[in-house]
Coordinates of C-alpha atoms in Angstrom, one line a residue:
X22 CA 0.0 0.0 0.0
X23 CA 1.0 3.4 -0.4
X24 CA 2.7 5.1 2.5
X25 CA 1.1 8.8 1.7
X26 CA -2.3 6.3 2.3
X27 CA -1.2 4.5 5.7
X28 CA 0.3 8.0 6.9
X29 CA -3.1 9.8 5.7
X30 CA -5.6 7.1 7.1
X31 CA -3.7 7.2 10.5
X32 CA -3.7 11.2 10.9
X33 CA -7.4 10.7 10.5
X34 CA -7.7 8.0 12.9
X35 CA -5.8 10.0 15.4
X36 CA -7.7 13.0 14.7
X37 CA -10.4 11.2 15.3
X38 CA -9.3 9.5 18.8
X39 CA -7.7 12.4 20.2
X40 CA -10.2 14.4 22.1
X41 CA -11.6 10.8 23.2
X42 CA -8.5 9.9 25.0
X43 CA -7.9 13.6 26.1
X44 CA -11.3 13.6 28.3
X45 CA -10.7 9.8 29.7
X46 CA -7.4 11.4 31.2
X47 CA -4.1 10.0 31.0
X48 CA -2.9 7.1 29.7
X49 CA -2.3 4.5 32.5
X50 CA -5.1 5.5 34.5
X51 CA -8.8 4.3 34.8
X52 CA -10.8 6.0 32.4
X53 CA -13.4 8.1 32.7
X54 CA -12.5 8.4 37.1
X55 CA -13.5 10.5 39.5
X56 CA -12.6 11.7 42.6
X57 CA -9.3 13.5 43.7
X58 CA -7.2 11.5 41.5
X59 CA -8.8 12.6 38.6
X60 CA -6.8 14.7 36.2
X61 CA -8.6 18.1 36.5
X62 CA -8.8 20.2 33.2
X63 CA -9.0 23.6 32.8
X64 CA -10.7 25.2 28.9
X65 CA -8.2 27.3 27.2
X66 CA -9.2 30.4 25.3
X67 CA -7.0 31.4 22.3
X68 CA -4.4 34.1 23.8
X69 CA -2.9 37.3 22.0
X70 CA 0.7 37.8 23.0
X71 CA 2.0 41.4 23.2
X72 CA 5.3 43.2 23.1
X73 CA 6.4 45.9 25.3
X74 CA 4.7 49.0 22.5
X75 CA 1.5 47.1 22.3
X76 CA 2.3 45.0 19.0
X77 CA 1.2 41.9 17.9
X78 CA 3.3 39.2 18.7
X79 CA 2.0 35.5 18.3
X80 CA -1.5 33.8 18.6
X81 CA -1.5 31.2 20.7
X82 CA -4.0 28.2 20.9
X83 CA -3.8 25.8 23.7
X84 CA -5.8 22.6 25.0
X85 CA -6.6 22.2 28.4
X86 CA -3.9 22.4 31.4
X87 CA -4.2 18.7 32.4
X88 CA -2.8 16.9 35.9
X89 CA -1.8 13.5 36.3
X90 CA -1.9 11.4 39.5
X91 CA 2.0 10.8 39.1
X92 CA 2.5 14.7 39.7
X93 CA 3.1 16.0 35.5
X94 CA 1.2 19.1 34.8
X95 CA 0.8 20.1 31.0
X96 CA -0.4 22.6 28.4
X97 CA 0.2 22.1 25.1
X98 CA -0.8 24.7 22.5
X99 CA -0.2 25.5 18.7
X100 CA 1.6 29.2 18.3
X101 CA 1.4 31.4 15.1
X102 CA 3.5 34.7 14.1
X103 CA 4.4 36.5 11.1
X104 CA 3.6 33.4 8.5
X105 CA 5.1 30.8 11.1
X106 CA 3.6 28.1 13.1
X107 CA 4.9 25.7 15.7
X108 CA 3.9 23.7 18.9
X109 CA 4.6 24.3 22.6
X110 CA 4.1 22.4 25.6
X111 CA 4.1 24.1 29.4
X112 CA 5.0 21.8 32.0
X113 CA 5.9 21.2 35.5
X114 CA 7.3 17.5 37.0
X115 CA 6.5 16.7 40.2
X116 CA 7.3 12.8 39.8
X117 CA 10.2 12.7 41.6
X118 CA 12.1 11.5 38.6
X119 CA 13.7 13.3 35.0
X120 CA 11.2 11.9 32.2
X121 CA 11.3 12.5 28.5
X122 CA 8.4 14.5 26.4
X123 CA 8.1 14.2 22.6
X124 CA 6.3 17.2 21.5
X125 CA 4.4 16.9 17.7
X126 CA 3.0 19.4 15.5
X127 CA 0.7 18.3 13.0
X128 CA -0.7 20.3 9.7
X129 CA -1.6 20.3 6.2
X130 CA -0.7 18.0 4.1
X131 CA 0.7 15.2 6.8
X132 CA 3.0 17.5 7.7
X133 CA 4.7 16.7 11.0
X134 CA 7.7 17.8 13.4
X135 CA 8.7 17.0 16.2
X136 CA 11.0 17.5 19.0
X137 CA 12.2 15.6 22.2
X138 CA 12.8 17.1 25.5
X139 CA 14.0 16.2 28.8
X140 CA 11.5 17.0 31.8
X141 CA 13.7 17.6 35.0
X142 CA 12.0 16.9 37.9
X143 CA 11.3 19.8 40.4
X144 CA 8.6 22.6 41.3
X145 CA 9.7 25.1 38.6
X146 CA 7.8 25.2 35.1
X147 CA 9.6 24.5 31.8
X148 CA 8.5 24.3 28.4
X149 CA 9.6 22.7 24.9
X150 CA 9.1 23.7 21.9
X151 CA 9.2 22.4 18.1
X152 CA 11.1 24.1 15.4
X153 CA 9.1 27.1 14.1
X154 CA 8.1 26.2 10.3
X155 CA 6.1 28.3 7.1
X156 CA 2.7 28.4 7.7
X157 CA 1.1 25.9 5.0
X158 CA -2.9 26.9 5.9
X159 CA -5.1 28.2 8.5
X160 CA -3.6 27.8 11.9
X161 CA -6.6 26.1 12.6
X162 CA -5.4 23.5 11.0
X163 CA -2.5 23.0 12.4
X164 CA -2.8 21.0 16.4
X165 CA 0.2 19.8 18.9
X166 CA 0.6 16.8 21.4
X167 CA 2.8 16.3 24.3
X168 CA 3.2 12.7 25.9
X169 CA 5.3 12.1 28.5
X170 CA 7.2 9.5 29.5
X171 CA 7.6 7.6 32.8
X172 CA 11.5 7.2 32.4
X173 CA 14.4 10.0 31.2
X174 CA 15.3 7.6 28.3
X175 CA 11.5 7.8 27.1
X176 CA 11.0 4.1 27.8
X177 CA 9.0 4.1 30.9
X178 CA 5.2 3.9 31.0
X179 CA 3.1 6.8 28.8
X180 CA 2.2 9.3 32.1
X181 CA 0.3 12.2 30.1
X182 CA -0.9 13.3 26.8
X183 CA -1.9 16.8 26.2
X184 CA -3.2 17.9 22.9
X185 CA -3.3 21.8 21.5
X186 CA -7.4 20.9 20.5
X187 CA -8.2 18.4 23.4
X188 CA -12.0 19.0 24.7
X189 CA -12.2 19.1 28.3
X190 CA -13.8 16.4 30.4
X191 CA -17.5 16.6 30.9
X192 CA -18.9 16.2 34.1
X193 CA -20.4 13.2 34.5

């Protein structure tokens, strides 16, 4: 079969199953739980950055702020500026432990890039970002994920996913 197909078929898919997952919580836990363990989420309105004078600087569209049980806190949004478009994740690790993140940026055309960061463990926020690219379409188009990894060489169990266009969970 052709690969432009498989690679097609399984950005659909995973279009498709992303803001299912997002709103059963992590991976690794119970979906679909309550109670203080839940991952709580938090709706994210698209924000205008400004410069010091008041100028324009970058749109940025983000998912839901999302807590896991195993201490990670994420955001993960899609940013866009003067023609250019990339993903960025917020996060803080409270685990206990350095863990690895693979940030992606999806668009047009089954265009994807990624980038892999190192999550050091402590109470101060980081972030990672991909490599800013040309705009190819509306930014809408364009949407980030952030999984994290239970181990600093990305092998460990998969602790959170955050998606740029995850829906927030319902109450139930």
């Amino acid at each position: 079969m052709n690969l432009r197909v498989i690679g097609l078929a399984a950005v659909v898919v995973f279009t498709t199953l992303l803001p299912l997952a997002a709103s059963a919580g992590p991976a690794g836990g119970p979906a679909g739980r309550a109670g203080p363990d839940a991952p709580r989420a938090v709706p994210q309105a698209p924000v205008i950055q400004k410069s010091g004078n008041g100028d324009v600087r970058a749109v940025e569209r983000c998912g839901p702020a999302l807590t896991s049980r195993d201490g990670i806190e994420a955001q993960t949004c899609v940013l866009t500026e003067n023609g250019d478009t990339w993903g960025r994740t917020y996060y803080r690790n409270a685990s206990g432990e350095e863990l690895r993140s693979v940030l992606s940026l999806m668009g047009p055309g089954g265009r994807t890039v990624q980038s892999h960061c190192a999550v050091r463990d402590g109470a101060e926020r980081g972030s990672c970002e991909t490599p800013r690219e040309r705009s190819a379409g509306k930014p809408a188009r364009y949407w980030a994920v952030a999984e994290f990894a239970g181990s600093a060489d990305g092998t460990g169990p998969l602790l959170l996913r955050s998606g740029s266009n995850s829906a927030a969970p319902s109450a139930s």
